[in-house]
Structure formats: C-alpha cells, structure tokens
Amino acid sequence: MIKRIKPDKYLYSFIEYCKGKYNNNLLAIVIYGSYAWNYFDKKLSDYDVFVIFNYNAQKNTKELVKKFPKVTLQYFCTSDEIINTIKKGSWAVYITLLKSAKVLYCSRNYKKLIKEISKIDFIKNIKDFNYIKNRQKEELKFLRILKGYKGLKWAFPTIRKRLQFLHYLETKEIVWDINKILIKNKILSNQEKDFVLSLNRKILERSKIYNEKDREKVININIKLNKEILNILK
C-alpha cells in the first residue's frame, strides 16, 4: 500500500530539515505530481508535498517556504485533519494518498493512517454535498482564466479527478489509471475521450499548446461530469 521514492538532493535537505525541526511529531512527508510520476523538470517543476504530523504543529510555514521555495506545501496538517478533510468530501486527497502519492519519509504510524483511509466509505462519510458543489464551482472559475501550460496543468487533473470519482460512484473501485477509467466510461463520447488523453500527453511532454478551443472543451467536459456526479449523489 505504501510506495516509496528516493529523494533528490533538494528533497533530502528538506526532509532532514523537517526531521530536525519537528522531531517525533513528524508522521510523514509524501509527494505526488511530476516528481512521483517521473516527468519532473528541474527548471520548471516544483515539489508537491503533504507534510503530515501526529499532533498539532506550528502553522507558520514562512521559514520553511523561504528556505525551500521549490517545495509547495499542498497540505501541512495532522493525520486527524487529513481524515476530516476526506470525510468532508475531498476526493482528491482520498485518491492521491491511496493511489498516487509516494513516500519520502514516514514513521510507523503512517501505515496506520493509510489503513484508516482505505477503510473509509467515501460516500457514506460525506455529510454535506455542498462541499463538492462549491469545489466544482471554484475549479470552473480557474478553468476560465488560466492559460498556457498553467491552464493545462489545472485542466487535466480536474477532468481526471471527476472521472475517477464517477468510476468510484458506479463501481466502488478506486482506480487511478485514466486509460482504464475511460474504457468503462459511458458519459463521454469517443471524441471527448481522445481529447482527454491528448491533454495527458501534453502534460507529460510539457507542451504549452492550450488554446481557447481546448479551454472551452475542458469546461464543457467538466460541466457534463459534474452533472452526472451530482445526479448520482442525489
């Protein structure tokens, strides 16, 4: 269940700094995105990480961010806060920790956390679907304004996340592989599926080609998937 990855020199320094600063409170440092999936670019990429603690840590991260500007602290929180975020309705955190993220450092308690997450029935634990609705609206706002590679980097994950979530709603299977999900998906047309795969290829190739037509297609696909997800949740 726990996939490890070797840190480069920059990440090694980051890990050692965190171990020295947070000591026994440090539960895990896990990474996802380009570094975890082998399309990291030293000049263009940042390091997307979760820093997870056993109990409350100082929330002031200015010193850490200043010392390691290439590290993006996507989540800097306790294991309890991670669980609560998932139960609130964060599919992205749920599937990322179970299927995508790789471990740079962890204590023994991290395995317990992953086991606890894996036992969560994602749908039964959601008490308020407004969280999902609000996240959908928020992401659509960004899709309408971001351009170029930044727009592409935002666009593809929004579609992938919805396809993964929709697949889970229909099958109760937690699957990361976009190809497997698209094969079984009945909502998108073949043309739309090909377009989604083309977005994935562009990201891996770090293409900057993402025009107005692409953006419009991405928005329309997201809206279509949003409607289907909310229909099922009702």
CSV table of C-alpha atoms in Angstrom, one decimal:
chain,number,residue,atom,x,y,z
A,1,MET,CA,0.0,0.0,0.0
A,2,ILE,CA,2.9,2.3,0.7
A,3,LYS,CA,5.1,3.2,-2.3
A,4,ARG,CA,8.4,4.8,-1.6
A,5,ILE,CA,10.5,7.1,-3.8
A,6,LYS,CA,14.1,8.2,-3.4
A,7,PRO,CA,14.5,11.9,-2.8
A,8,ASP,CA,16.9,14.0,-4.9
A,9,LYS,CA,19.4,16.3,-3.1
A,10,TYR,CA,17.0,19.1,-2.7
A,11,LEU,CA,14.3,16.9,-1.2
A,12,TYR,CA,16.8,15.2,1.0
A,13,SER,CA,17.7,18.5,2.5
A,14,PHE,CA,14.0,19.3,3.0
A,15,ILE,CA,13.4,16.0,4.7
A,16,GLU,CA,16.4,16.4,7.1
A,17,TYR,CA,15.3,19.9,8.0
A,18,CYS,CA,11.8,18.8,8.8
A,19,LYS,CA,13.1,15.8,10.8
A,20,GLY,CA,15.3,18.1,12.9
A,21,LYS,CA,12.6,20.8,13.3
A,22,TYR,CA,9.6,18.6,14.1
A,23,ASN,CA,11.2,15.5,15.6
A,24,ASN,CA,8.8,12.9,16.8
A,25,ASN,CA,5.8,14.9,15.7
A,26,LEU,CA,6.6,14.3,12.1
A,27,LEU,CA,4.4,11.5,10.8
A,28,ALA,CA,5.2,11.6,7.1
A,29,ILE,CA,6.3,13.5,4.1
A,30,VAL,CA,4.8,12.3,0.8
A,31,ILE,CA,5.0,13.6,-2.7
A,32,TYR,CA,2.8,13.5,-5.7
A,33,GLY,CA,2.6,15.0,-9.2
A,34,SER,CA,5.5,15.2,-11.6
A,35,TYR,CA,8.2,14.0,-9.2
A,36,ALA,CA,6.2,11.0,-8.2
A,37,TRP,CA,5.4,10.0,-11.7
A,38,ASN,CA,8.7,10.7,-13.5
A,39,TYR,CA,8.1,13.7,-15.6
A,40,PHE,CA,9.8,16.2,-13.2
A,41,ASP,CA,11.7,19.1,-14.9
A,42,LYS,CA,14.4,20.6,-12.6
A,43,LYS,CA,13.9,24.1,-14.2
A,44,LEU,CA,10.1,24.2,-14.4
A,45,SER,CA,8.7,21.8,-11.8
A,46,ASP,CA,8.0,22.3,-8.1
A,47,TYR,CA,7.7,19.6,-5.5
A,48,ASP,CA,4.1,19.0,-4.4
A,49,VAL,CA,4.1,17.5,-0.9
A,50,PHE,CA,2.0,16.6,2.1
A,51,VAL,CA,3.7,17.2,5.4
A,52,ILE,CA,1.7,15.2,8.0
A,53,PHE,CA,2.0,15.4,11.8
A,54,ASN,CA,0.9,13.2,14.7
A,55,TYR,CA,-0.5,16.2,16.6
A,56,ASN,CA,-0.8,20.0,16.2
A,57,ALA,CA,2.3,21.7,14.7
A,58,GLN,CA,3.0,25.3,14.3
A,59,LYS,CA,1.1,26.6,11.3
A,60,ASN,CA,3.6,29.3,10.5
A,61,THR,CA,5.4,28.0,7.4
A,62,LYS,CA,7.1,31.2,6.3
A,63,GLU,CA,10.6,30.0,7.4
A,64,LEU,CA,10.1,26.6,5.7
A,65,VAL,CA,8.8,28.2,2.5
A,66,LYS,CA,11.6,30.7,2.4
A,67,LYS,CA,14.3,28.0,2.9
A,68,PHE,CA,12.8,25.6,0.3
A,69,PRO,CA,11.0,27.8,-2.3
A,70,LYS,CA,10.7,24.9,-4.8
A,71,VAL,CA,8.6,22.9,-2.3
A,72,THR,CA,4.8,23.5,-2.5
A,73,LEU,CA,3.2,22.6,0.8
A,74,GLN,CA,-0.2,21.4,-0.5
A,75,TYR,CA,-1.1,20.0,2.9
A,76,PHE,CA,0.7,20.8,6.2
A,77,CYS,CA,-1.5,19.3,8.8
A,78,THR,CA,-2.2,16.5,11.3
A,79,SER,CA,-3.4,13.0,10.4
A,80,ASP,CA,-6.8,13.8,12.1
A,81,GLU,CA,-7.1,16.9,9.8
A,82,ILE,CA,-6.4,14.7,6.8
A,83,ILE,CA,-9.2,12.3,7.8
A,84,ASN,CA,-11.6,15.1,8.4
A,85,THR,CA,-10.8,16.7,5.0
A,86,ILE,CA,-11.5,13.4,3.3
A,87,LYS,CA,-14.8,12.9,5.2
A,88,LYS,CA,-15.8,16.4,4.3
A,89,GLY,CA,-15.7,15.4,0.7
A,90,SER,CA,-12.2,15.8,-0.7
A,91,TRP,CA,-11.9,13.1,-3.3
A,92,ALA,CA,-8.5,14.5,-4.4
A,93,VAL,CA,-6.9,13.9,-1.0
A,94,TYR,CA,-8.5,10.5,-0.7
A,95,ILE,CA,-7.4,9.0,-4.0
A,96,THR,CA,-4.0,10.8,-4.0
A,97,LEU,CA,-2.9,9.3,-0.7
A,98,LEU,CA,-4.2,5.9,-1.6
A,99,LYS,CA,-3.1,5.6,-5.2
A,100,SER,CA,-0.8,8.4,-6.4
A,101,ALA,CA,1.4,9.8,-3.7
A,102,LYS,CA,4.8,8.3,-2.9
A,103,VAL,CA,6.5,8.3,0.5
A,104,LEU,CA,9.7,10.3,1.0
A,105,TYR,CA,9.8,9.8,4.8
A,106,CYS,CA,7.4,8.2,7.3
A,107,SER,CA,7.1,6.8,10.8
A,108,ARG,CA,5.4,3.6,11.7
A,109,ASN,CA,2.1,5.4,12.3
A,110,TYR,CA,1.8,6.4,8.6
A,111,LYS,CA,0.8,2.8,7.7
A,112,LYS,CA,-2.0,3.0,10.3
A,113,LEU,CA,-3.2,6.3,8.7
A,114,ILE,CA,-3.3,4.7,5.2
A,115,LYS,CA,-5.2,1.7,6.6
A,116,GLU,CA,-7.7,4.0,8.2
A,117,ILE,CA,-8.2,6.0,5.0
A,118,SER,CA,-8.6,2.8,3.0
A,119,LYS,CA,-11.5,1.7,5.2
A,120,ILE,CA,-13.4,4.9,4.7
A,121,ASP,CA,-16.6,4.5,2.6
A,122,PHE,CA,-16.2,7.8,0.8
A,123,ILE,CA,-19.9,8.3,0.0
A,124,LYS,CA,-21.3,7.3,3.4
A,125,ASN,CA,-19.0,9.7,5.2
A,126,ILE,CA,-19.9,12.8,3.2
A,127,LYS,CA,-22.4,14.7,5.3
A,128,ASP,CA,-22.7,17.8,3.2
A,129,PHE,CA,-22.7,17.6,-0.6
A,130,ASN,CA,-22.4,21.4,-0.7
A,131,TYR,CA,-18.6,21.0,-0.3
A,132,ILE,CA,-18.4,19.1,-3.6
A,133,LYS,CA,-20.7,21.6,-5.3
A,134,ASN,CA,-18.6,24.5,-4.1
A,135,ARG,CA,-15.4,22.9,-5.2
A,136,GLN,CA,-16.8,22.3,-8.6
A,137,LYS,CA,-17.8,26.0,-9.0
A,138,GLU,CA,-14.4,27.1,-7.7
A,139,GLU,CA,-12.5,24.9,-10.1
A,140,LEU,CA,-14.6,26.1,-13.1
A,141,LYS,CA,-13.6,29.7,-12.2
A,142,PHE,CA,-9.9,28.9,-12.5
A,143,LEU,CA,-10.5,26.9,-15.7
A,144,ARG,CA,-12.0,30.0,-17.3
A,145,ILE,CA,-9.0,32.3,-16.6
A,146,LEU,CA,-5.8,30.1,-16.7
A,147,LYS,CA,-3.9,29.9,-20.0
A,148,GLY,CA,-0.9,28.1,-21.5
A,149,TYR,CA,0.9,25.4,-19.5
A,150,LYS,CA,-0.6,26.6,-16.2
A,151,GLY,CA,-4.0,26.2,-17.7
A,152,LEU,CA,-3.2,22.8,-19.0
A,153,LYS,CA,-1.7,21.7,-15.6
A,154,TRP,CA,-5.0,22.7,-14.0
A,155,ALA,CA,-7.3,21.4,-16.7
A,156,PHE,CA,-6.3,17.8,-17.0
A,157,PRO,CA,-6.4,17.0,-13.2
A,158,THR,CA,-9.9,18.4,-12.9
A,159,ILE,CA,-11.2,16.0,-15.5
A,160,ARG,CA,-9.2,13.0,-14.2
A,161,LYS,CA,-10.5,13.6,-10.7
A,162,ARG,CA,-14.1,13.7,-11.9
A,163,LEU,CA,-13.7,10.6,-14.0
A,164,GLN,CA,-12.1,8.7,-11.1
A,165,PHE,CA,-14.8,9.8,-8.7
A,166,LEU,CA,-17.6,8.9,-11.2
A,167,HIS,CA,-16.0,5.5,-11.6
A,168,TYR,CA,-15.9,5.0,-7.9
A,169,LEU,CA,-19.6,6.0,-7.6
A,170,GLU,CA,-20.5,3.4,-10.2
A,171,THR,CA,-18.3,0.6,-9.2
A,172,LYS,CA,-16.8,1.3,-5.7
A,173,GLU,CA,-13.4,0.7,-7.2
A,174,ILE,CA,-10.6,3.2,-6.5
A,175,VAL,CA,-8.7,3.4,-9.8
A,176,TRP,CA,-6.0,5.9,-10.7
A,177,ASP,CA,-5.3,4.8,-14.3
A,178,ILE,CA,-7.0,7.2,-16.7
A,179,ASN,CA,-7.0,4.7,-19.6
A,180,LYS,CA,-8.9,2.0,-17.6
A,181,ILE,CA,-11.4,4.5,-16.4
A,182,LEU,CA,-12.1,5.9,-19.9
A,183,ILE,CA,-12.6,2.5,-21.4
A,184,LYS,CA,-15.5,1.9,-19.0
A,185,ASN,CA,-16.9,5.5,-19.0
A,186,LYS,CA,-20.3,5.9,-20.8
A,187,ILE,CA,-20.7,9.6,-20.3
A,188,LEU,CA,-18.0,11.0,-22.6
A,189,SER,CA,-18.0,10.5,-26.4
A,190,ASN,CA,-15.1,8.8,-28.1
A,191,GLN,CA,-14.0,12.2,-29.4
A,192,GLU,CA,-14.1,13.6,-25.8
A,193,LYS,CA,-12.1,10.6,-24.5
A,194,ASP,CA,-9.4,11.1,-27.2
A,195,PHE,CA,-9.2,14.8,-26.2
A,196,VAL,CA,-8.7,13.9,-22.5
A,197,LEU,CA,-5.9,11.5,-23.5
A,198,SER,CA,-4.3,14.3,-25.6
A,199,LEU,CA,-4.3,16.6,-22.6
A,200,ASN,CA,-2.5,13.9,-20.6
A,201,ARG,CA,0.2,13.5,-23.3
A,202,LYS,CA,0.7,17.3,-23.5
A,203,ILE,CA,1.3,17.5,-19.8
A,204,LEU,CA,3.9,14.7,-19.9
A,205,GLU,CA,5.6,16.4,-22.9
A,206,ARG,CA,5.3,19.8,-21.1
A,207,SER,CA,3.6,21.3,-24.1
A,208,LYS,CA,2.4,24.9,-23.9
A,209,ILE,CA,-0.3,24.4,-26.6
A,210,TYR,CA,-3.5,25.1,-24.8
A,211,ASN,CA,-5.8,27.4,-26.7
A,212,GLU,CA,-9.3,28.9,-26.3
A,213,LYS,CA,-10.9,25.9,-28.0
A,214,ASP,CA,-9.1,23.5,-25.7
A,215,ARG,CA,-10.2,25.5,-22.7
A,216,GLU,CA,-13.8,25.5,-23.9
A,217,LYS,CA,-13.8,21.7,-24.3
A,218,VAL,CA,-12.3,21.2,-20.9
A,219,ILE,CA,-15.0,23.4,-19.3
A,220,ASN,CA,-17.8,21.6,-21.2
A,221,ILE,CA,-16.4,18.1,-20.2
A,222,ASN,CA,-16.2,19.2,-16.5
A,223,ILE,CA,-19.7,20.5,-16.5
A,224,LYS,CA,-21.0,17.3,-18.1
A,225,LEU,CA,-19.2,15.2,-15.5
A,226,ASN,CA,-20.3,17.5,-12.6
A,227,LYS,CA,-23.9,17.0,-13.6
A,228,GLU,CA,-23.6,13.2,-13.7
A,229,ILE,CA,-21.8,13.1,-10.3
A,230,LEU,CA,-24.5,15.2,-8.6
A,231,ASN,CA,-27.3,13.2,-10.2
A,232,ILE,CA,-25.8,10.0,-8.8
A,233,LEU,CA,-25.2,11.6,-5.3
A,234,LYS,CA,-28.9,12.7,-5.1
